[in-house]
Amino acid sequence: MEAQSAVTDKKKMFANYVPIYVMLPLGIVSNDNVLLDKDGLKKQLLKLKEAGIDGVMSDVWWGIVESPGPKQYDWSAYRSLVELVKECGLKLQAIMSFHQCGGNVGDEVYIPIPQWVLDIGETDPDIFYTNRAGNRNKEYLTLGVDHQAIFNGRTAIQIYSDYMKSFREVMLDLIEAGVIIDIEVGLGAAGELRYPSYPQSQGWVFPGIGEFQCYDKYLKAAFKEAATKAGHPEWELPDNAGEYNDTPESTEFFGPNGTYLTVKGKFFLTWYSNMLLCHGDDTLDEANKAFLGCELKLAAKVSGIHWWYKSDSHAAELTAGYYNLNDRDGYRPIARMLSRHDRAILNFTCLEMRDSEQDAAAKSGPQELVQQVLSGGWREHIEVAGENALSRYDSDAYNQMLLNARPNGVTEEGRPQMHTVTYLRSSDDLFEEENFELFKIFVKKMHADQEYCSDPKMYGQELGPLQRSKPKIPIDDLLDATERLEPFPWDEETDMKVDG
């Protein structure tokens, strides 16, 4: 009887097993497409393997692979990387990184988007996101050119599609071997589905509200068309929303009784956020076609904009394209959009943050934000994954991540529970003895005190072939998900502390 109960108990614990991945350093492949310090990287991977992790995550930079010219792909360095990951007995989450590296928090290297694209931008600078003052952001192409065939006859969406198809072709044997199990599709700055509203390269500092990024000619024309269609050809894009480092109340747009509450303001914010939704949907549709039939999952990353979350206008979220207010859910429509793309995962960030660690003046609410976004994903019946926003090596951060991974602790069914957690990031600091010992405990706790398990069936994550996306969900149906619902209940603290 005791043996049977031990089996049942083990089965229960495996239902609570959350796979954990570690983000590899940003610059492991050089700008001239060479896998750097392969021996050092192998040591790093084996050391991580020894900690019991399930796999690693790496950017696959567009600016490196397609740098020679349109459709001239060189995957050799990344092929070597994936083979090395396989050799070390790990799995890989690959990010299709269509953005520049450099200019965001934690960026230690500079990898621009391909030069031939930047050259097109010399003659047509409107291919880049633009703020009201006319500053161009070269981190990522504006979604205004998603369907403009101005890149040697291709649209931006076709560029992303061709890149992913080529990746599949070259990596197919490694996908079939079960090494590449997850494709995170880059959808904006830092790989996130957002507008680049808070660029450090243009002087933004925390906790500035950021700026709207829709003043390129393509998005201006799209707004004019939408406003005219709505019977208001006289409406213009906002000119009263302040600058990067303003506070909400210092602007007309976000202040008390601000423009954001008017009919015109609501129309603009709906348009701005809907454009982002459509961009994510169209790009994921191409990703689904590119990887159709492969045994892997697609993911999209949403940014954790926790500052000004507790102010009425949620200004920093609004400028980034998340139309989220106290009475309007800006995240559940994203989850609903993802629900049509077979088993697509919503990957969220700032899992490690607690409200008490934040400056009160910034009105931050990382805990409430995480609860809202994760609950929205689960309500739309999709899988939710997550990562920490900043490098942390302390028990407070690990315990908060464990709480968010299993908000009600270990349960019979292992629900609600995150699909995977990715730890940011592998570094010399992580491998310092004291830090690494605590990290190993963290991995064990994510695994619900079980040893590493190589068989995803054991914890209910068996991969089947990717099925074709369902038909497009009408925008009105997506917007039904803006109804603000109570988040799922969260325990006060995790029942599996690293220092408990």
Coordinates of C-alpha atoms in Angstrom, one line a residue:
M1 CA 0.0 0.0 0.0
E2 CA 2.9 2.3 0.9
A3 CA 4.6 1.7 -2.5
Q4 CA 1.3 2.5 -4.3
S5 CA 1.0 5.8 -2.3
A6 CA 4.6 6.7 -3.2
V7 CA 3.8 6.2 -6.9
T8 CA 0.7 8.3 -6.6
D9 CA 2.6 11.0 -4.7
K10 CA 5.4 10.9 -7.4
K11 CA 2.7 11.2 -10.1
K12 CA 1.2 14.2 -8.2
M13 CA 4.6 15.9 -7.9
F14 CA 5.3 15.4 -11.6
A15 CA 2.0 17.1 -12.4
N16 CA 3.6 20.2 -10.6
Y17 CA 6.9 19.9 -12.4
V18 CA 7.7 23.3 -14.2
P19 CA 10.5 22.9 -16.8
I20 CA 13.2 25.5 -16.4
Y21 CA 15.3 27.0 -19.1
V22 CA 18.3 29.4 -18.9
M23 CA 18.8 32.3 -21.3
L24 CA 22.3 32.1 -22.9
P25 CA 24.5 35.3 -23.1
L26 CA 23.5 37.8 -25.9
G27 CA 26.8 37.7 -27.8
I28 CA 27.6 34.0 -28.2
V29 CA 27.6 34.4 -32.0
S30 CA 29.7 37.3 -33.2
N31 CA 28.5 40.0 -35.6
D32 CA 30.6 38.3 -38.3
N33 CA 28.7 35.0 -37.6
V34 CA 31.2 33.0 -35.6
L35 CA 30.2 30.9 -32.6
L36 CA 32.6 32.3 -30.0
D37 CA 34.5 30.3 -27.3
K38 CA 32.9 27.0 -28.1
D39 CA 34.8 25.2 -25.4
G40 CA 33.8 27.8 -22.8
L41 CA 30.2 27.6 -23.9
K42 CA 30.3 23.8 -23.6
K43 CA 31.6 24.1 -20.1
Q44 CA 28.8 26.5 -19.3
L45 CA 26.1 24.2 -20.8
L46 CA 27.4 21.1 -18.9
K47 CA 27.5 23.1 -15.7
L48 CA 23.9 24.1 -16.2
K49 CA 23.0 20.6 -17.1
E50 CA 24.5 19.5 -13.8
A51 CA 22.1 21.9 -12.1
G52 CA 19.2 19.9 -13.6
I53 CA 17.8 22.4 -16.0
D54 CA 15.7 21.3 -18.9
G55 CA 17.3 23.5 -21.6
V56 CA 18.4 26.9 -22.7
M57 CA 17.0 29.8 -24.7
S58 CA 19.0 31.7 -27.3
D59 CA 18.4 34.6 -29.6
V60 CA 18.9 33.8 -33.3
W61 CA 19.7 37.3 -34.7
W62 CA 18.3 38.4 -38.0
G63 CA 21.0 41.0 -38.2
I64 CA 23.7 38.3 -38.2
V65 CA 22.0 35.5 -40.3
E66 CA 20.6 37.6 -43.2
S67 CA 23.3 40.2 -43.1
P68 CA 24.9 39.5 -46.5
G69 CA 21.8 40.5 -48.4
P70 CA 18.1 39.7 -49.0
K71 CA 17.4 35.9 -48.7
Q72 CA 21.2 35.3 -48.2
Y73 CA 21.1 33.3 -45.0
D74 CA 24.1 31.9 -43.2
W75 CA 23.0 29.6 -40.4
S76 CA 26.3 27.9 -39.8
A77 CA 27.2 29.4 -36.4
Y78 CA 23.6 28.8 -35.1
R79 CA 23.7 25.2 -36.5
S80 CA 26.9 24.7 -34.4
L81 CA 25.2 26.1 -31.4
V82 CA 22.2 23.8 -31.6
E83 CA 24.4 20.8 -32.2
L84 CA 26.4 21.7 -29.1
V85 CA 23.1 22.1 -27.0
K86 CA 22.1 18.6 -28.3
E87 CA 25.6 17.2 -27.4
C88 CA 25.1 18.5 -23.8
G89 CA 21.8 16.7 -23.5
L90 CA 19.7 19.9 -23.4
K91 CA 16.7 21.3 -25.3
L92 CA 16.5 24.7 -27.0
Q93 CA 14.0 27.6 -27.1
A94 CA 15.0 29.6 -30.2
I95 CA 14.0 33.3 -30.5
M96 CA 13.5 34.6 -34.0
S97 CA 15.1 37.9 -33.1
F98 CA 14.0 40.5 -35.7
H99 CA 15.2 43.4 -33.5
Q100 CA 18.4 45.1 -32.8
C101 CA 20.4 44.2 -29.7
G102 CA 21.6 47.3 -28.0
G103 CA 19.6 50.2 -26.5
N104 CA 17.6 48.3 -24.0
V105 CA 18.0 47.3 -20.3
G106 CA 20.7 44.6 -20.0
D107 CA 22.0 44.8 -23.6
E108 CA 25.8 44.2 -23.4
V109 CA 26.4 43.9 -27.1
Y110 CA 25.4 45.7 -30.2
I111 CA 23.8 43.7 -33.1
P112 CA 22.0 46.0 -35.6
I113 CA 19.3 44.7 -38.0
P114 CA 20.7 43.8 -41.4
Q115 CA 22.7 46.6 -43.2
W116 CA 20.7 46.2 -46.4
V117 CA 17.5 47.0 -44.5
L118 CA 19.2 50.0 -42.8
D119 CA 20.2 51.2 -46.3
I120 CA 16.6 51.2 -47.4
G121 CA 15.9 53.3 -44.3
E122 CA 18.4 55.8 -45.5
T123 CA 16.1 56.7 -48.4
D124 CA 12.9 55.9 -46.6
P125 CA 13.4 56.6 -42.8
D126 CA 9.7 56.0 -42.3
I127 CA 10.3 52.2 -42.2
F128 CA 11.3 52.8 -38.5
Y129 CA 9.0 53.6 -35.5
T130 CA 9.0 57.4 -35.0
N131 CA 8.0 59.6 -32.1
R132 CA 6.2 62.9 -32.4
A133 CA 9.5 64.9 -32.5
G134 CA 10.5 62.8 -35.5
N135 CA 13.2 60.7 -33.9
R136 CA 13.6 57.3 -35.7
N137 CA 14.1 54.1 -33.8
K138 CA 16.2 51.6 -35.8
E139 CA 15.6 48.7 -33.3
Y140 CA 12.7 47.1 -35.3
L141 CA 10.7 47.9 -38.4
T142 CA 7.5 49.8 -37.8
L143 CA 4.4 47.6 -38.1
G144 CA 3.2 50.2 -40.6
V145 CA 5.4 48.4 -43.2
D146 CA 4.1 44.9 -42.4
H147 CA 2.3 44.8 -45.8
Q148 CA 4.3 47.3 -47.8
A149 CA 6.4 45.6 -50.5
I150 CA 9.3 48.0 -50.3
F151 CA 12.1 45.6 -49.3
N152 CA 13.4 44.5 -52.7
G153 CA 9.8 43.5 -53.6
R154 CA 9.0 41.9 -50.2
T155 CA 6.9 43.1 -47.3
A156 CA 8.2 43.0 -43.7
I157 CA 5.9 40.1 -42.9
Q158 CA 7.3 38.2 -45.9
I159 CA 10.8 38.9 -44.7
Y160 CA 10.0 37.4 -41.3
S161 CA 8.2 34.5 -43.0
D162 CA 11.1 33.6 -45.3
Y163 CA 13.6 33.8 -42.4
M164 CA 11.5 31.3 -40.4
K165 CA 11.0 28.9 -43.3
S166 CA 14.8 29.0 -44.0
F167 CA 15.4 28.2 -40.3
R168 CA 13.1 25.3 -40.4
E169 CA 14.7 23.9 -43.5
V170 CA 18.2 24.1 -42.1
M171 CA 17.4 22.9 -38.6
L172 CA 14.8 20.3 -39.5
D173 CA 16.8 17.3 -38.3
L174 CA 17.4 19.0 -35.0
I175 CA 13.7 19.8 -34.6
E176 CA 12.9 16.2 -35.4
A177 CA 15.4 15.0 -32.9
G178 CA 13.5 17.0 -30.2
V179 CA 16.3 19.5 -29.5
I180 CA 14.4 22.7 -30.7
I181 CA 11.1 22.5 -28.9
D182 CA 10.0 26.1 -28.9
I183 CA 10.1 29.0 -31.3
E184 CA 9.6 32.5 -29.7
V185 CA 8.6 34.9 -32.5
G186 CA 10.2 38.3 -32.2
L187 CA 7.4 40.9 -32.5
G188 CA 9.0 44.2 -31.6
A189 CA 11.8 45.9 -29.6
A190 CA 13.6 43.5 -27.3
G191 CA 11.7 40.7 -29.1
E192 CA 8.4 41.8 -27.3
L193 CA 5.0 42.5 -28.8
R194 CA 5.1 46.2 -28.1
Y195 CA 6.0 49.6 -29.5
P196 CA 9.5 50.8 -28.6
S197 CA 8.0 53.5 -26.3
Y198 CA 10.9 53.7 -23.7
P199 CA 14.2 53.6 -25.6
Q200 CA 17.3 54.3 -23.5
S201 CA 19.0 55.3 -26.7
Q202 CA 16.7 58.4 -26.9
G203 CA 17.2 59.4 -23.3
W204 CA 14.4 57.5 -21.6
V205 CA 15.1 56.7 -17.9
F206 CA 12.9 54.7 -15.5
P207 CA 10.1 55.5 -14.6
G208 CA 9.3 57.8 -17.5
I209 CA 5.9 57.3 -19.2
G210 CA 7.5 56.9 -22.6
E211 CA 6.0 58.2 -25.9
F212 CA 3.6 56.9 -28.6
Q213 CA 5.5 55.6 -31.6
C214 CA 3.2 56.0 -34.5
Y215 CA 4.4 59.1 -36.3
D216 CA 6.0 57.4 -39.4
K217 CA 4.2 58.2 -42.6
Y218 CA 2.8 54.7 -42.9
L219 CA 1.1 54.7 -39.5
K220 CA 0.0 58.3 -39.9
A221 CA -1.8 57.4 -43.1
A222 CA -3.3 54.3 -41.4
F223 CA -4.7 56.4 -38.6
K224 CA -6.0 59.1 -41.0
E225 CA -7.8 56.3 -42.9
A226 CA -9.3 54.8 -39.7
A227 CA -10.4 58.2 -38.4
T228 CA -12.0 59.1 -41.7
K229 CA -13.8 55.8 -41.8
A230 CA -15.1 56.5 -38.3
G231 CA -16.5 59.8 -39.6
H232 CA -13.8 62.0 -38.0
P233 CA -11.4 63.0 -40.8
E234 CA -10.3 66.0 -38.6
W235 CA -8.9 63.8 -35.8
E236 CA -5.1 63.9 -35.6
L237 CA -2.6 61.8 -33.6
P238 CA -2.0 63.0 -30.0
D239 CA 0.1 66.1 -29.5
N240 CA -0.4 66.4 -25.8
A241 CA 1.0 63.2 -24.4
G242 CA 4.3 64.6 -23.1
E243 CA 7.8 63.3 -23.5
Y244 CA 9.8 60.2 -22.5
N245 CA 10.5 61.2 -18.9
D246 CA 7.3 62.9 -18.0
T247 CA 5.0 61.8 -15.2
P248 CA 1.3 61.1 -16.2
E249 CA -0.1 64.0 -14.3
S250 CA 2.3 66.5 -16.0
T251 CA 0.6 65.8 -19.4
E252 CA -2.8 66.7 -20.7
F253 CA -3.3 63.3 -22.3
F254 CA -2.7 61.1 -19.2
G255 CA -3.6 63.6 -16.4
P256 CA -6.8 63.7 -14.3
N257 CA -9.7 64.0 -16.7
G258 CA -7.1 63.6 -19.5
T259 CA -7.6 63.1 -23.2
Y260 CA -7.3 59.3 -22.7
L261 CA -10.9 59.4 -21.2
T262 CA -12.4 61.3 -24.2
V263 CA -14.1 59.8 -27.2
K264 CA -11.2 60.9 -29.4
G265 CA -8.6 59.5 -26.9
K266 CA -10.4 56.2 -26.7
F267 CA -10.6 55.9 -30.4
F268 CA -6.8 56.5 -30.8
L269 CA -5.9 54.1 -28.0
T270 CA -8.1 51.4 -29.5
W271 CA -6.6 51.9 -32.9
Y272 CA -3.0 52.0 -31.6
S273 CA -3.4 48.8 -29.6
N274 CA -5.4 47.0 -32.3
M275 CA -2.6 47.6 -34.8
L276 CA -0.2 45.9 -32.4
L277 CA -2.7 42.9 -32.0
C278 CA -2.9 42.6 -35.8
H279 CA 0.9 42.7 -36.2
G280 CA 1.3 39.9 -33.7
D281 CA -1.5 37.9 -35.3
D282 CA -0.2 38.2 -38.8
T283 CA 3.4 37.4 -37.9
L284 CA 2.4 34.4 -35.8
D285 CA 0.2 33.2 -38.7
E286 CA 3.4 33.1 -40.9
A287 CA 5.3 31.3 -38.1
N288 CA 2.5 28.7 -37.9
K289 CA 2.8 28.1 -41.6
A290 CA 6.6 28.0 -41.5
F291 CA 6.7 25.3 -38.7
L292 CA 3.5 23.4 -39.6
G293 CA 3.8 19.8 -38.7
C294 CA 6.9 20.3 -36.6
E295 CA 6.8 18.9 -33.0
L296 CA 7.3 22.3 -31.3
K297 CA 5.4 25.2 -29.8
L298 CA 5.2 28.9 -30.8
A299 CA 5.5 31.7 -28.3
A300 CA 5.1 35.4 -28.1
K301 CA 6.6 37.6 -25.5
V302 CA 4.7 40.4 -23.7
S303 CA 6.6 43.1 -21.8
G304 CA 6.1 43.6 -18.1
I305 CA 5.5 47.3 -17.9
H306 CA 4.9 47.6 -14.2
W307 CA 5.6 51.3 -13.6
W308 CA 2.5 53.6 -13.4
Y309 CA 0.4 50.4 -13.2
K310 CA -1.2 51.8 -10.0
S311 CA -2.0 55.2 -11.5
D312 CA -5.4 55.7 -13.2
S313 CA -4.1 56.2 -16.7
H314 CA -1.5 53.3 -16.8
A315 CA 0.5 55.7 -19.0
A316 CA 3.6 53.6 -19.6
E317 CA 1.5 50.6 -20.7
L318 CA -0.6 52.8 -23.0
T319 CA 2.4 54.2 -24.9
A320 CA 3.8 50.7 -25.4
G321 CA 0.5 49.6 -27.0
Y322 CA -1.1 47.8 -24.0
Y323 CA -4.5 49.6 -23.6
N324 CA -4.9 48.5 -20.0
L325 CA -7.0 50.5 -17.5
N326 CA -8.6 49.7 -14.2
D327 CA -11.8 49.0 -16.1
R328 CA -10.3 47.6 -19.3
D329 CA -8.1 44.6 -19.8
G330 CA -5.3 45.3 -22.3
Y331 CA -3.8 41.8 -22.1
R332 CA -6.6 39.3 -22.4
P333 CA -7.2 40.2 -26.1
I334 CA -3.6 39.3 -26.8
A335 CA -4.2 35.9 -25.1
R336 CA -7.4 35.4 -27.1
M337 CA -5.5 36.3 -30.4
L338 CA -2.8 33.7 -29.4
S339 CA -5.5 31.1 -28.8
R340 CA -6.1 30.6 -32.5
H341 CA -2.5 29.7 -33.2
D342 CA -2.2 26.0 -32.2
R343 CA -0.9 25.8 -28.6
A344 CA 0.8 29.2 -28.8
I345 CA 2.3 30.3 -25.5
L346 CA 2.2 33.8 -23.9
N347 CA 5.6 34.5 -22.4
F348 CA 5.5 37.2 -19.7
T349 CA 8.3 38.9 -17.9
C350 CA 9.1 40.5 -14.4
L351 CA 8.2 37.3 -12.6
E352 CA 10.8 38.1 -9.9
M353 CA 9.6 41.5 -8.9
R354 CA 7.7 42.5 -5.7
D355 CA 5.8 45.7 -5.2
S356 CA 7.7 46.4 -2.0
E357 CA 11.0 46.5 -3.9
Q358 CA 9.9 49.3 -6.1
D359 CA 10.1 53.1 -5.7
A360 CA 6.7 54.2 -4.4
A361 CA 6.8 57.3 -6.6
A362 CA 6.6 55.2 -9.8
K363 CA 3.3 53.6 -8.7
S364 CA 4.6 50.2 -9.7
G365 CA 2.5 47.1 -9.4
P366 CA 4.5 44.1 -10.8
Q367 CA 2.7 41.6 -8.6
E368 CA -0.8 42.7 -9.6
L369 CA 0.4 43.0 -13.3
V370 CA 1.7 39.4 -13.3
Q371 CA -1.5 38.1 -11.7
Q372 CA -3.6 40.0 -14.3
V373 CA -1.7 38.8 -17.3
L374 CA -1.3 35.1 -16.2
S375 CA -4.9 34.9 -15.2
G376 CA -6.0 36.3 -18.6
G377 CA -3.9 33.7 -20.4
W378 CA -5.4 30.9 -18.3
R379 CA -8.9 32.3 -18.8
E380 CA -8.4 32.1 -22.6
H381 CA -7.2 28.5 -22.2
I382 CA -3.7 29.1 -23.4
E383 CA -0.3 28.2 -21.9
V384 CA 1.6 30.9 -20.1
A385 CA 5.4 31.0 -19.6
G386 CA 7.6 33.6 -18.0
E387 CA 11.0 34.9 -17.1
N388 CA 12.6 37.4 -14.7
A389 CA 13.2 40.9 -16.1
L390 CA 16.6 41.6 -14.3
S391 CA 19.4 39.3 -13.2
R392 CA 18.8 38.2 -9.6
Y393 CA 20.6 35.6 -7.5
D394 CA 18.8 36.0 -4.1
S395 CA 16.1 33.9 -2.4
D396 CA 13.5 36.6 -2.4
A397 CA 13.6 36.7 -6.3
Y398 CA 13.6 32.9 -6.6
N399 CA 10.7 32.5 -4.1
Q400 CA 8.6 35.1 -6.0
M401 CA 9.2 33.3 -9.3
L402 CA 8.2 30.0 -7.7
L403 CA 5.0 31.6 -6.4
N404 CA 4.1 32.9 -9.8
A405 CA 4.9 29.6 -11.4
R406 CA 2.5 27.8 -9.1
P407 CA 0.2 30.5 -7.6
N408 CA -1.6 28.0 -5.4
G409 CA 1.4 25.8 -4.6
V410 CA 1.6 22.1 -5.3
T411 CA -1.9 20.8 -6.1
E412 CA -3.4 17.5 -7.1
E413 CA -3.8 18.5 -10.8
G414 CA -0.9 20.8 -11.0
R415 CA -3.1 23.8 -11.9
P416 CA -2.9 26.7 -12.3
Q417 CA 0.7 26.5 -13.3
M418 CA 3.1 28.0 -15.8
H419 CA 4.2 26.0 -18.8
T420 CA 7.9 26.9 -18.5
V421 CA 10.1 29.4 -16.7
T422 CA 13.2 30.9 -18.3
Y423 CA 15.9 32.3 -16.0
L424 CA 17.7 35.4 -17.2
R425 CA 20.6 34.7 -17.7
S426 CA 23.8 32.5 -17.8
S427 CA 26.8 34.6 -16.6
D428 CA 30.0 34.5 -14.5
D429 CA 27.9 35.9 -11.6
L430 CA 25.5 32.9 -11.8
F431 CA 28.4 30.5 -11.6
E432 CA 29.9 32.0 -8.4
E433 CA 29.8 29.2 -5.9
E434 CA 27.2 30.6 -3.5
N435 CA 24.9 31.9 -6.3
F436 CA 25.1 28.6 -8.2
E437 CA 24.3 26.5 -5.1
L438 CA 21.1 28.5 -4.5
F439 CA 20.3 28.4 -8.2
K440 CA 20.4 24.5 -8.1
I441 CA 17.9 24.6 -5.2
F442 CA 15.7 26.9 -7.3
V443 CA 15.8 24.4 -10.2
K444 CA 14.9 21.6 -7.9
K445 CA 11.9 23.5 -6.4
M446 CA 10.7 24.4 -9.9
H447 CA 10.7 20.7 -10.6
A448 CA 8.5 20.2 -7.4
D449 CA 11.5 18.5 -5.7
Q450 CA 11.8 15.9 -8.5
E451 CA 15.0 15.1 -10.4
Y452 CA 15.3 16.4 -14.0
C453 CA 12.9 14.5 -16.2
S454 CA 13.8 14.0 -19.9
D455 CA 10.3 12.7 -20.8
P456 CA 7.7 15.6 -21.1
K457 CA 4.9 13.0 -21.1
M458 CA 5.7 12.5 -17.4
Y459 CA 4.6 16.1 -16.7
G460 CA 1.9 16.4 -19.3
Q461 CA 3.8 18.3 -22.0
E462 CA 4.0 15.8 -24.8
L463 CA 4.6 17.6 -28.1
G464 CA 2.5 16.7 -31.1
P465 CA 2.8 18.1 -34.7
L466 CA 1.9 21.8 -35.0
Q467 CA -1.6 22.1 -36.5
R468 CA -2.7 24.9 -38.8
S469 CA -3.9 28.1 -37.0
K470 CA -7.7 28.4 -36.7
P471 CA -9.4 31.2 -38.8
K472 CA -8.8 34.8 -37.8
I473 CA -10.8 36.0 -34.8
P474 CA -12.9 39.1 -35.7
I475 CA -11.5 42.2 -33.9
D476 CA -14.9 42.7 -32.1
D477 CA -14.5 39.2 -30.6
L478 CA -11.0 40.0 -29.5
L479 CA -12.2 43.2 -27.9
D480 CA -14.8 41.3 -25.9
A481 CA -11.8 40.1 -23.9
T482 CA -11.2 43.7 -22.7
E483 CA -13.8 43.1 -19.9
R484 CA -11.8 43.3 -16.7
L485 CA -12.3 40.2 -14.6
E486 CA -10.9 39.3 -11.1
P487 CA -7.5 37.6 -11.3
F488 CA -7.1 34.0 -10.1
P489 CA -6.4 33.8 -6.3
W490 CA -2.6 33.8 -5.4
D491 CA -1.1 32.5 -2.2
E492 CA 0.8 34.9 0.0
E493 CA 4.0 33.0 -0.6
T494 CA 5.3 29.8 -2.3
D495 CA 5.0 26.5 -0.5
M496 CA 8.4 25.5 -2.0
K497 CA 10.8 28.2 -0.8
V498 CA 14.5 27.9 -1.8
D499 CA 15.3 28.9 1.8
G500 CA 12.4 27.2 3.5

